[in-house]
Short mmCIF file of C-alpha atoms and ligand atoms in Angstrom, two decimals:
data_model
loop_
_atom_site.label_atom_id
_atom_site.label_comp_id
_atom_site.label_asym_id
_atom_site.label_seq_id
_atom_site.Cartn_x
_atom_site.Cartn_y
_atom_site.Cartn_z
CA MET Z 1 92.21 115.79 84.10
CA GLY Z 2 91.93 119.50 83.42
CA ILE Z 3 89.69 120.48 86.21
CA GLU Z 4 91.73 118.52 88.70
CA LYS Z 5 95.02 120.01 87.60
CA ASN Z 6 93.43 123.64 87.76
CA ALA Z 7 91.98 122.80 90.98
CA GLN Z 8 95.33 121.43 92.42
CA LYS Z 9 97.03 124.70 91.00
CA LEU Z 10 94.44 126.87 92.50
CA MET Z 11 94.48 125.19 95.80
CA GLY Z 12 98.40 125.36 95.96
CA LEU Z 13 97.87 129.20 96.21
CA PHE Z 14 96.17 129.04 99.64
CA PRO Z 15 96.67 127.36 103.18
CA ASP Z 16 94.82 124.16 103.41
CA ARG Z 17 91.88 125.37 105.57
CA VAL Z 18 91.14 128.45 103.44
CA ALA Z 19 91.48 126.34 100.17
CA GLY Z 20 88.98 123.80 101.58
CA TRP Z 21 86.57 126.43 102.38
CA LEU Z 22 87.05 128.24 98.97
CA PHE Z 23 86.68 124.89 97.10
CA ASP Z 24 83.82 124.04 99.05
CA ARG Z 25 82.00 127.21 97.72
CA ILE Z 26 83.19 126.74 94.16
CA LYS Z 27 82.09 123.29 94.17
CA GLY Z 28 78.65 124.39 95.09
CA ILE Z 29 78.23 126.32 91.87
CA PRO Z 30 76.16 123.86 89.69
CA LEU Z 31 78.49 124.01 86.52
CA VAL Z 32 81.55 123.46 88.40
CA LYS Z 33 79.83 120.60 90.45
CA LYS Z 34 78.83 118.93 87.36
CA ALA Z 35 82.31 119.27 85.69
CA ILE Z 36 84.22 117.91 89.02
CA TYR Z 37 81.62 114.75 89.09
CA ARG Z 38 82.27 114.27 85.34
CA GLU Z 39 85.96 114.04 86.26
CA LEU Z 40 85.45 111.73 89.12
CA ASP Z 41 83.32 109.51 86.98
CA ALA Z 42 85.93 109.57 84.12
CA MET Z 43 88.60 108.53 86.56
CA LEU Z 44 86.71 105.75 88.00
CA ASP Z 45 85.92 104.61 84.40
CA ASP Z 46 89.52 104.60 83.88
CA ILE Z 47 90.23 102.10 86.80
CA ARG Z 48 87.12 100.05 86.06
CA ASP Z 49 89.00 97.36 84.19
CA MET Z 50 91.45 96.99 87.11
CA VAL Z 51 88.60 96.48 89.73
CA LYS Z 52 86.47 94.24 87.33
CA PRO Z 53 88.90 91.95 85.68
CA TYR Z 54 86.51 89.06 85.17
CA THR Z 55 84.04 90.79 83.02
CA GLY Z 56 83.31 88.78 80.29
CA LYS Z 57 85.57 86.17 81.28
CA PHE Z 58 83.48 84.24 84.02
CA PRO Z 59 79.56 83.91 84.28
CA ALA Z 60 78.33 86.70 86.46
CA PHE Z 61 74.74 86.30 88.55
CA SER Z 62 72.74 89.38 89.21
CA ARG Z 63 69.88 86.88 90.27
CA LEU Z 64 69.93 83.34 91.45
CA PRO Z 65 70.23 80.87 88.64
CA GLY Z 66 67.01 79.08 88.02
CA SER Z 67 68.61 75.75 89.11
CA GLY Z 68 71.59 75.31 91.07
CA LEU Z 69 74.87 74.76 88.89
CA GLU Z 70 76.75 71.58 88.98
CA LYS Z 71 79.14 71.76 92.06
CA ASP Z 72 82.23 70.54 89.89
CA ASN Z 73 81.51 73.38 87.51
CA ILE Z 74 81.43 75.82 90.39
CA LEU Z 75 84.56 74.47 91.69
CA SER Z 76 86.32 74.55 88.58
CA MET Z 77 85.22 78.14 87.91
CA MET Z 78 86.44 79.22 91.36
CA THR Z 79 89.69 77.33 90.99
CA ALA Z 80 90.29 79.33 87.78
CA ILE Z 81 89.40 82.64 89.36
CA SER Z 82 91.73 81.90 92.62
CA GLU Z 83 94.54 80.94 90.30
CA CYS Z 84 94.26 84.25 88.51
CA GLU Z 85 94.97 85.84 91.92
CA SER Z 86 97.41 83.62 93.80
CA SER Z 87 100.61 84.10 91.69
CA LYS Z 88 100.99 87.61 92.81
CA TRP Z 89 101.01 87.01 96.45
CA GLU Z 90 102.72 83.72 96.21
CA ASP Z 91 105.47 85.09 94.26
CA GLY Z 92 105.96 87.75 96.97
CA TYR Z 93 104.85 90.73 94.97
CA VAL Z 94 102.35 92.08 97.41
CA SER Z 95 103.03 94.53 100.39
CA GLY Z 96 101.45 93.03 103.50
CA ALA Z 97 98.20 91.24 102.91
CA VAL Z 98 99.35 87.63 102.95
CA TYR Z 99 101.64 87.15 105.82
CA HIS Z 100 102.63 83.41 105.65
CA GLY Z 101 101.82 82.15 102.22
CA ASP Z 102 103.38 78.78 102.28
CA ARG Z 103 101.18 76.27 100.74
CA GLY Z 104 101.66 73.61 103.55
CA HIS Z 105 100.59 76.00 106.13
CA ILE Z 106 97.64 77.27 104.19
CA ASP Z 107 96.47 73.59 103.48
CA PHE Z 108 96.77 72.67 107.27
CA LEU Z 109 94.51 75.82 108.18
CA ASN Z 110 92.08 74.80 105.38
CA ARG Z 111 91.86 71.27 106.95
CA VAL Z 112 91.30 72.73 110.42
CA TYR Z 113 88.63 75.00 108.98
CA ALA Z 114 86.82 72.17 107.35
CA LEU Z 115 86.78 70.20 110.54
CA ASN Z 116 85.22 73.24 112.28
CA SER Z 117 83.12 74.77 109.62
CA GLN Z 118 79.81 74.55 111.39
CA SER Z 119 81.21 75.82 114.72
CA ASN Z 120 79.58 78.90 116.23
CA PRO Z 121 81.05 80.45 119.37
CA LEU Z 122 77.48 81.88 120.06
CA HIS Z 123 76.39 78.35 121.03
CA SER Z 124 79.08 77.40 123.31
CA ASP Z 125 76.79 74.58 124.78
CA VAL Z 126 76.97 72.97 121.37
CA TRP Z 127 80.65 73.77 120.47
CA PRO Z 128 82.48 74.17 123.87
CA SER Z 129 85.46 73.73 121.69
CA ALA Z 130 85.24 77.16 120.28
CA ALA Z 131 85.54 78.64 123.90
CA LYS Z 132 88.58 76.61 124.67
CA TYR Z 133 90.20 77.59 121.47
CA GLU Z 134 89.40 81.44 122.03
CA ALA Z 135 90.43 81.33 125.61
CA GLU Z 136 93.72 79.73 124.84
CA ILE Z 137 94.36 82.30 121.87
CA VAL Z 138 93.76 85.10 124.16
CA SER Z 139 95.92 83.67 126.91
CA MET Z 140 98.91 82.81 124.57
CA THR Z 141 98.87 86.43 123.06
CA ALA Z 142 98.64 87.93 126.52
CA ALA Z 143 101.44 86.05 127.80
CA MET Z 144 103.55 86.99 124.68
CA LEU Z 145 102.72 90.72 125.37
CA GLY Z 146 103.91 91.13 128.77
CA ALA Z 147 100.81 89.59 130.83
CA ASP Z 148 103.13 87.27 132.69
CA LYS Z 149 105.42 90.18 133.86
CA THR Z 150 102.67 91.69 135.65
CA PRO Z 151 100.40 90.65 138.64
CA ASP Z 152 97.45 92.10 136.91
CA PRO Z 153 94.89 89.76 135.40
CA VAL Z 154 95.23 90.52 131.87
CA CYS Z 155 92.41 89.20 129.62
CA GLY Z 156 90.67 89.84 126.29
CA VAL Z 157 88.54 88.37 123.49
CA VAL Z 158 88.90 87.26 119.88
CA SER Z 159 87.46 89.54 117.29
CA SER Z 160 87.32 89.43 113.49
CA GLY Z 161 90.16 91.74 112.92
CA GLY Z 162 92.21 94.72 113.96
CA THR Z 163 89.41 97.32 113.14
CA GLU Z 164 87.09 95.24 115.50
CA SER Z 165 89.58 95.01 118.35
CA ILE Z 166 90.20 98.72 118.19
CA LEU Z 167 86.35 99.62 117.93
CA LEU Z 168 85.82 97.41 120.97
CA ALA Z 169 88.41 98.68 123.01
CA MET Z 170 87.36 102.30 122.15
CA LYS Z 171 83.68 101.48 123.09
CA ALA Z 172 84.58 99.93 126.32
CA TYR Z 173 86.52 103.04 127.27
CA ARG Z 174 83.61 105.27 126.36
CA ASP Z 175 81.06 103.34 128.37
CA ARG Z 176 83.43 102.97 131.31
CA ALA Z 177 83.97 106.78 131.26
CA ILE Z 178 80.12 107.64 130.91
CA GLU Z 179 79.46 105.03 133.83
CA THR Z 180 82.36 105.74 136.26
CA LYS Z 181 83.06 109.35 135.58
CA GLY Z 182 79.88 110.68 133.99
CA ILE Z 183 81.78 112.08 130.83
CA ARG Z 184 79.17 112.97 128.40
CA HIS Z 185 81.52 114.24 125.74
CA PRO Z 186 84.18 111.82 125.59
CA GLU Z 187 87.53 112.50 123.69
CA MET Z 188 90.40 110.31 122.39
CA VAL Z 189 93.95 111.54 121.75
CA VAL Z 190 95.73 109.74 118.88
CA PRO Z 191 98.93 110.58 116.90
CA VAL Z 192 97.79 111.23 113.07
CA SER Z 193 99.48 108.16 112.32
CA ALA Z 194 97.06 105.93 114.15
CA HIS Z 195 95.12 103.65 112.10
CA ALA Z 196 91.79 104.85 110.59
CA ALA Z 197 89.97 102.46 112.65
CA PHE Z 198 90.18 104.78 115.42
CA ASP Z 199 88.43 107.53 113.28
CA LYS Z 200 85.91 104.70 112.75
CA ALA Z 201 85.42 104.04 116.31
CA ALA Z 202 85.08 107.87 116.97
CA LEU Z 203 82.32 108.14 114.44
CA TYR Z 204 80.39 105.13 115.42
CA PHE Z 205 80.60 105.81 119.24
CA GLY Z 206 80.41 109.56 119.30
CA ILE Z 207 83.86 110.22 120.67
CA ARG Z 208 85.66 113.31 119.67
CA ILE Z 209 89.02 112.33 118.23
CA ILE Z 210 91.96 114.79 118.44
CA HIS Z 211 94.56 114.02 115.79
CA VAL Z 212 98.06 115.20 116.97
CA PRO Z 213 100.84 115.70 114.45
CA VAL Z 214 103.83 113.59 114.62
CA THR Z 215 107.43 114.22 114.94
CA SER Z 216 109.85 114.68 111.91
CA ASP Z 217 110.78 110.86 112.76
CA PHE Z 218 107.05 110.15 112.22
CA ILE Z 219 106.61 109.04 115.84
CA ALA Z 220 104.02 110.55 118.30
CA ASP Z 221 104.82 113.85 119.73
CA VAL Z 222 104.75 113.14 123.30
CA ALA Z 223 104.65 116.94 124.27
CA ALA Z 224 101.94 117.57 121.94
CA MET Z 225 99.87 114.56 122.85
CA LYS Z 226 100.08 115.73 126.55
CA ARG Z 227 98.79 119.07 125.58
CA ALA Z 228 95.93 117.60 123.73
CA VAL Z 229 94.48 115.78 127.02
CA THR Z 230 91.56 117.51 128.50
CA LYS Z 231 89.21 116.58 131.39
CA ASN Z 232 87.02 114.74 128.76
CA THR Z 233 89.85 112.47 127.46
CA ILE Z 234 89.04 108.91 127.95
CA VAL Z 235 92.01 107.40 126.35
CA MET Z 236 95.33 107.92 124.64
CA VAL Z 237 96.58 105.84 121.79
CA GLY Z 238 100.02 104.74 120.31
CA SER Z 239 101.00 102.22 117.68
CA SER Z 240 103.73 99.70 117.84
CA PRO Z 241 104.22 100.26 114.86
CA CYS Z 242 102.07 102.37 112.97
CA PHE Z 243 100.52 101.37 109.60
CA PRO Z 244 101.81 104.30 107.44
CA HIS Z 245 105.60 104.54 108.53
CA GLY Z 246 106.21 101.39 110.43
CA VAL Z 247 107.61 103.20 113.35
CA ILE Z 248 107.07 102.55 117.21
CA ASP Z 249 105.52 105.60 119.25
CA PRO Z 250 107.07 106.44 122.53
CA ILE Z 251 104.68 104.28 124.42
CA GLU Z 252 106.44 104.43 127.54
CA GLU Z 253 106.19 108.24 128.12
CA LEU Z 254 102.66 108.30 126.84
CA SER Z 255 101.19 105.58 128.93
CA ALA Z 256 103.05 106.88 132.08
CA PHE Z 257 101.29 110.23 131.38
CA ALA Z 258 98.03 108.48 130.80
CA ALA Z 259 98.28 106.51 134.17
CA LYS Z 260 98.89 109.80 135.91
CA LYS Z 261 96.07 111.36 134.43
CA LYS Z 262 94.05 108.13 135.25
CA ILE Z 263 92.72 107.62 131.65
CA GLY Z 264 93.13 104.51 129.44
CA PHE Z 265 96.10 103.88 127.19
CA HIS Z 266 95.72 101.56 124.09
CA THR Z 267 98.79 100.19 122.42
CA ASP Z 268 97.86 99.31 118.74
CA ALA Z 269 100.02 96.34 118.17
CA CYS Z 270 97.72 95.06 115.32
CA LEU Z 271 100.78 95.08 113.01
CA GLY Z 272 103.54 94.39 115.52
CA GLY Z 273 101.92 92.17 118.20
CA PHE Z 274 103.29 88.92 116.80
CA MET Z 275 106.53 90.49 115.55
CA LEU Z 276 107.97 92.78 118.19
CA PRO Z 277 108.42 90.03 121.01
CA TRP Z 278 110.51 88.08 118.51
CA ALA Z 279 112.40 91.15 117.14
CA GLU Z 280 113.20 92.14 120.72
CA LYS Z 281 114.60 88.52 121.48
CA LEU Z 282 116.51 88.92 118.21
CA GLY Z 283 118.12 92.19 119.65
CA TYR Z 284 116.49 94.57 117.31
CA PRO Z 285 115.89 97.99 119.00
CA VAL Z 286 112.36 97.76 120.31
CA PRO Z 287 111.15 100.37 122.83
CA PRO Z 288 108.81 99.06 125.50
CA TYR Z 289 105.16 98.88 124.22
CA ASP Z 290 103.15 96.17 126.07
CA PHE Z 291 101.62 95.18 129.42
CA ARG Z 292 105.04 95.49 131.03
CA LEU Z 293 104.41 99.21 131.28
CA ASP Z 294 101.89 99.84 133.94
CA GLY Z 295 100.05 102.54 131.94
CA VAL Z 296 99.17 100.40 129.06
CA THR Z 297 95.41 99.39 129.78
CA SER Z 298 94.53 97.84 126.59
CA MET Z 299 96.25 96.37 123.22
CA SER Z 300 95.13 95.00 120.00
CA ALA Z 301 97.33 92.31 118.27
CA ASP Z 302 96.19 90.64 114.85
CA THR Z 303 96.50 86.91 114.86
CA HIS Z 304 95.35 87.33 111.03
CA LYS Z 305 98.62 89.23 110.20
CA TYR Z 306 101.90 87.97 111.85
CA GLY Z 307 100.16 85.30 113.79
CA TYR Z 308 99.88 83.64 110.36
CA ALA Z 309 96.20 82.72 111.09
CA ALA Z 310 93.52 82.81 108.28
CA LYS Z 311 91.88 86.22 107.74
CA GLY Z 312 89.18 86.98 110.20
CA THR Z 313 90.75 86.90 113.70
CA SER Z 314 92.46 89.43 116.24
CA VAL Z 315 92.88 89.76 119.71
CA VAL Z 316 91.92 92.73 121.95
CA LEU Z 317 93.57 92.64 125.43
CA TYR Z 318 92.51 94.40 128.58
CA ARG Z 319 94.68 94.90 131.73
CA ASN Z 320 91.75 93.58 134.04
CA PRO Z 321 88.30 92.07 133.56
CA GLU Z 322 86.42 95.04 134.82
CA LEU Z 323 87.44 97.08 131.61
CA ARG Z 324 86.62 94.04 129.33
CA ARG Z 325 83.17 94.06 130.75
CA PHE Z 326 82.41 97.35 129.32
CA GLN Z 327 82.73 95.73 125.95
CA TYR Z 328 80.29 93.09 126.40
CA PHE Z 329 76.65 93.04 125.38
CA SER Z 330 73.82 91.37 127.43
CA THR Z 331 70.11 91.85 127.57
CA THR Z 332 67.61 90.22 129.72
CA GLU Z 333 64.62 91.52 128.06
CA TRP Z 334 64.46 90.26 124.61
CA PRO Z 335 61.63 87.52 123.93
CA GLY Z 336 64.21 85.37 122.15
CA GLY Z 337 65.71 84.83 125.46
CA LEU Z 338 68.61 85.84 127.77
CA TYR Z 339 71.06 87.03 125.17
CA PHE Z 340 74.73 88.07 125.40
CA SER Z 341 77.82 88.27 123.11
CA PRO Z 342 81.22 89.58 123.76
CA THR Z 343 81.81 91.42 120.44
CA PHE Z 344 79.77 93.21 117.72
CA ALA Z 345 78.80 89.97 115.88
CA GLY Z 346 76.16 87.54 117.05
CA SER Z 347 76.87 84.22 115.46
CA ARG Z 348 80.56 84.11 114.53
CA PRO Z 349 82.77 81.58 112.45
CA GLY Z 350 84.16 79.26 115.12
CA ALA Z 351 86.22 77.62 112.43
CA LEU Z 352 88.25 80.80 112.24
CA SER Z 353 89.12 80.53 115.70
CA ALA Z 354 89.94 76.85 115.60
CA ALA Z 355 92.30 77.64 112.59
CA CYS Z 356 93.80 80.62 114.41
CA TRP Z 357 94.42 78.43 117.51
CA ALA Z 358 95.95 75.85 115.24
CA ALA Z 359 98.24 78.31 113.47
CA MET Z 360 99.67 79.51 116.92
CA VAL Z 361 100.23 76.04 118.37
CA SER Z 362 101.81 74.78 115.14
CA MET Z 363 104.06 77.81 114.87
CA GLY Z 364 105.19 77.76 118.50
CA GLU Z 365 107.67 80.33 119.97
CA LYS Z 366 110.36 78.81 117.73
CA GLY Z 367 108.28 79.09 114.69
CA TYR Z 368 107.39 82.77 115.28
CA LEU Z 369 111.07 83.59 116.20
CA ASP Z 370 112.43 82.11 112.91
CA ALA Z 371 109.77 83.86 110.91
CA ALA Z 372 110.49 87.26 112.45
CA LYS Z 373 114.27 86.66 111.92
CA ARG Z 374 113.74 85.85 108.12
CA ILE Z 375 111.29 88.84 107.75
CA LEU Z 376 113.55 91.39 109.59
CA SER Z 377 116.94 90.37 107.70
CA THR Z 378 114.89 90.71 104.38
CA ALA Z 379 113.72 94.11 105.54
CA ASP Z 380 117.29 95.02 106.36
CA ARG Z 381 118.47 94.01 102.85
CA ILE Z 382 115.50 95.95 101.29
CA LYS Z 383 116.09 99.22 103.31
CA LYS Z 384 119.91 99.11 102.43
CA GLY Z 385 118.89 98.64 98.76
CA ILE Z 386 116.29 101.61 98.85
CA SER Z 387 118.82 103.95 100.68
CA GLU Z 388 121.20 103.46 97.85
CA ILE Z 389 118.72 104.49 95.15
CA ASN Z 390 119.55 108.14 94.18
CA GLY Z 391 116.49 110.44 94.99
CA ILE Z 392 114.59 107.99 97.21
CA LYS Z 393 114.50 108.43 101.02
CA ILE Z 394 113.23 106.21 103.70
CA LEU Z 395 110.85 107.81 106.23
CA GLY Z 396 111.75 107.54 109.96
CA ASN Z 397 113.60 104.50 111.38
CA PRO Z 398 111.30 101.53 110.60
CA LEU Z 399 111.89 97.74 111.12
CA TRP Z 400 110.00 96.01 108.58
CA VAL Z 401 107.30 98.19 107.29
CA ILE Z 402 109.22 100.59 105.07
CA ALA Z 403 107.87 103.83 103.79
CA PHE Z 404 109.76 105.77 101.16
CA ALA Z 405 109.44 109.19 99.51
CA SER Z 406 111.31 111.37 97.03
CA ASP Z 407 111.92 115.08 96.79
CA THR Z 408 112.83 114.77 93.01
CA VAL Z 409 110.37 112.32 91.42
CA ASP Z 410 106.57 111.86 91.77
CA ILE Z 411 106.57 108.87 94.07
CA TYR Z 412 102.92 107.86 92.84
CA HIS Z 413 104.13 107.52 89.47
CA VAL Z 414 106.99 105.47 90.74
CA MET Z 415 104.43 103.19 92.55
CA GLU Z 416 102.62 102.92 89.31
CA ARG Z 417 105.66 101.62 87.36
CA MET Z 418 106.29 99.32 90.23
CA GLY Z 419 102.77 98.00 89.62
CA GLU Z 420 103.44 97.58 85.73
CA ALA Z 421 106.44 95.36 87.10
CA GLY Z 422 103.79 93.40 89.19
CA TRP Z 423 104.32 94.94 92.61
CA VAL Z 424 101.19 95.69 94.81
CA LEU Z 425 102.41 98.51 97.02
CA ASN Z 426 100.39 100.73 99.49
CA GLY Z 427 100.31 104.41 98.56
CA LEU Z 428 100.12 106.91 101.50
CA HIS Z 429 99.82 110.34 101.74
CA ARG Z 430 100.54 113.55 104.18
CA PRO Z 431 103.43 113.33 103.15
CA SER Z 432 103.28 111.70 99.72
CA CYS Z 433 105.02 108.14 100.02
CA VAL Z 434 104.74 104.49 99.25
CA HIS Z 435 105.35 101.68 101.63
CA VAL Z 436 106.21 98.08 101.41
CA CYS Z 437 105.19 95.85 104.39
CA VAL Z 438 107.50 92.86 104.43
CA THR Z 439 106.13 89.49 104.96
CA LEU Z 440 107.25 85.87 104.73
CA PRO Z 441 106.58 85.65 100.90
CA HIS Z 442 109.27 88.45 100.40
CA THR Z 443 111.89 86.22 102.32
CA ARG Z 444 111.94 83.78 99.14
CA PRO Z 445 115.11 83.76 97.36
CA GLY Z 446 115.61 86.62 95.10
CA VAL Z 447 112.39 88.59 95.96
CA ALA Z 448 114.18 91.37 98.09
CA ASP Z 449 116.82 91.92 95.27
CA ARG Z 450 114.07 92.12 92.49
CA PHE Z 451 112.16 94.68 94.63
CA VAL Z 452 115.29 96.92 94.79
CA GLN Z 453 116.05 96.46 91.07
CA ASP Z 454 112.58 97.20 89.97
CA LEU Z 455 112.33 100.15 92.33
CA ALA Z 456 115.71 101.64 90.97
CA GLY Z 457 114.45 101.00 87.33
CA ALA Z 458 111.08 102.60 88.06
CA VAL Z 459 112.88 105.66 89.60
CA ASP Z 460 114.92 105.99 86.56
CA HIS Z 461 112.11 105.79 84.21
CA VAL Z 462 109.95 108.45 86.08
CA ARG Z 463 113.10 110.71 86.25
CA ALA Z 464 113.59 110.44 82.45
CA ASN Z 465 109.78 110.86 81.75
CA PRO Z 466 108.55 113.62 84.06
CA SER Z 467 105.50 114.51 81.68
CA GLU Z 468 104.20 110.98 81.64
CA THR Z 469 101.29 110.41 83.98
CA GLY Z 470 99.78 107.04 84.63
CA ARG Z 471 96.41 106.07 85.49
CA MET Z 472 96.71 105.75 89.18
CA ALA Z 473 99.11 108.45 90.00
CA PRO Z 474 96.59 111.39 89.32
CA VAL Z 475 94.05 109.64 91.52
CA TYR Z 476 96.71 109.52 94.48
CA GLY Z 477 97.88 112.78 93.62
CA MET Z 478 94.51 114.36 93.84
CA ALA Z 479 93.87 112.73 97.23
CA ALA Z 480 97.14 113.90 98.49
CA THR Z 481 96.97 117.55 97.39
CA LEU Z 482 93.29 118.45 97.35
CA PRO Z 483 92.27 119.79 100.62
CA VAL Z 484 88.56 119.08 99.97
CA ARG Z 485 87.70 116.18 102.11
CA GLU Z 486 84.20 115.77 100.94
CA LEU Z 487 85.21 115.54 97.26
CA VAL Z 488 88.01 113.00 97.96
CA GLY Z 489 85.60 111.25 100.42
CA ASP Z 490 82.87 111.19 97.58
CA MET Z 491 85.51 109.57 95.33
CA LEU Z 492 86.26 106.69 97.70
CA GLU Z 493 82.48 106.12 98.21
CA ARG Z 494 81.93 105.92 94.55
CA TYR Z 495 84.84 103.38 94.40
CA ILE Z 496 82.92 101.24 97.02
CA ASP Z 497 79.73 101.45 94.98
CA LEU Z 498 81.99 100.32 91.92
CA LEU Z 499 83.06 97.16 93.85
CA TYR Z 500 79.48 96.26 94.48
CA GLU Z 501 78.40 96.32 90.66
CA VAL Z 502 77.74 92.96 89.14
CA ASP Z 503 79.46 92.58 85.97
CA PRO Z 504 77.13 93.16 82.98
C1 PLP M 1 98.64 99.30 113.04
C2 PLP M 1 97.35 98.75 112.53
N1 PLP M 1 96.09 98.97 113.19
C3 PLP M 1 95.01 98.27 113.01
C4 PLP M 1 94.79 97.73 111.57
C5 PLP M 1 93.65 97.34 111.14
O1 PLP M 1 93.53 96.05 111.03
P1 PLP M 1 92.29 95.15 110.12
O2 PLP M 1 92.60 95.64 108.67
O3 PLP M 1 92.57 93.87 110.47
O4 PLP M 1 90.98 95.64 110.44
C6 PLP M 1 95.98 97.74 110.76
C7 PLP M 1 95.82 97.01 109.48
O5 PLP M 1 96.67 96.96 108.62
C8 PLP M 1 97.21 98.29 111.38
O6 PLP M 1 98.23 98.11 110.57
#
């Protein structure tokens, strides 16, 4: 880790932008470049066995097998692989990721999936059921998020996940701005805490993204957001809550300003859309965030998170069909016939929509309310436990996505010790912190107490062994402190390459 340590030390001497510029130049010198990439390769080698745990344990195929394998053999191999992975999330060791996790619920969704596995919403003539399920998913979600408290005809579509919902909404705003306002250089204004999907949308659709720093409570800074709006702004964004620190932005003030400026406002409720309506009913402090606010013109809410559907569905909502139409695609010129599709994909898995619909109607309002109650009270217990650990502080004022940091110990090293105890948490940066996103598996007896105990033990260990560095801590440390985007980005891309390597 010599070069990385030295680079960090060197960079620490300069303000971020100067350091980035300087490091870019140093990195251009062939010898330095070689050394840096040698370091990156060594780091990736270090984590290769974590990324590829099945090497040598199960057959790997870099080409099709000559003859197909026996189906029973395939099933037993895949069952064995799945068993290696399920205990982690079933036992409540994973932050986010699996939101329901109950076997009965999963088996039920699997049965619904099996019934509908051939369904494709692209062929609504063959599977009108797909259109029925999707229309009802959208309507139920909209009603939950304030649509029935406004005269406006709130509408939407089902997408494949939170990222797609966000991309779709941003594309709709861009195309509307081009067509109705002639804006050629569109901009979006987002708090830095908004999900990376907004950056992806900016990149894909040629929208300039303005990242606005958040307040010391980690919520969007209203005054700074207002100042960032220009004549080219097409949309402002707020999260309820944001992924990193689980806090809810001041959507009321932001959306009122957007309305005044006649621009769009998107509430990203991917994480909170299926929690906050129930949290509010349970009496938790939930500031307004949904279509009850006139200025909110679109929302994203993920059915595959706290909607308890299988992975692969989300809902994007619009205040009116005129805005939604800018999301659609249709062409009359293609020799393949008249073609149209509401989202990015062509053919889509109707079975996932069917399973999503089944999850929603099987939960019902009461099911969602009970689930939220269990999650929020478990989160309260965890927050209390964390706040009693010496040297650890909770960031902002979150409900159930709890980010914590430390001024006295290396928080990434703490996260790694938690990993050794079986926990899979999320490492975040700017500022350096770790979060746990509480889900239903965490509400099982003993899990919250075990989390707090293990965290206290991890902090004690790191405090007693300040010179010990683990495997992942330096990687997070580097991403958090080195201002060189290109270098860190390179490392992430090499990591993706690694994921696509077939076991030798
Ligand atoms: C607030 C927020 N927005 C968007 C997303 C993106 O969702 P997905 O991973 O389903 O694309 C997430 C994911 O955690 C999120 O927390």
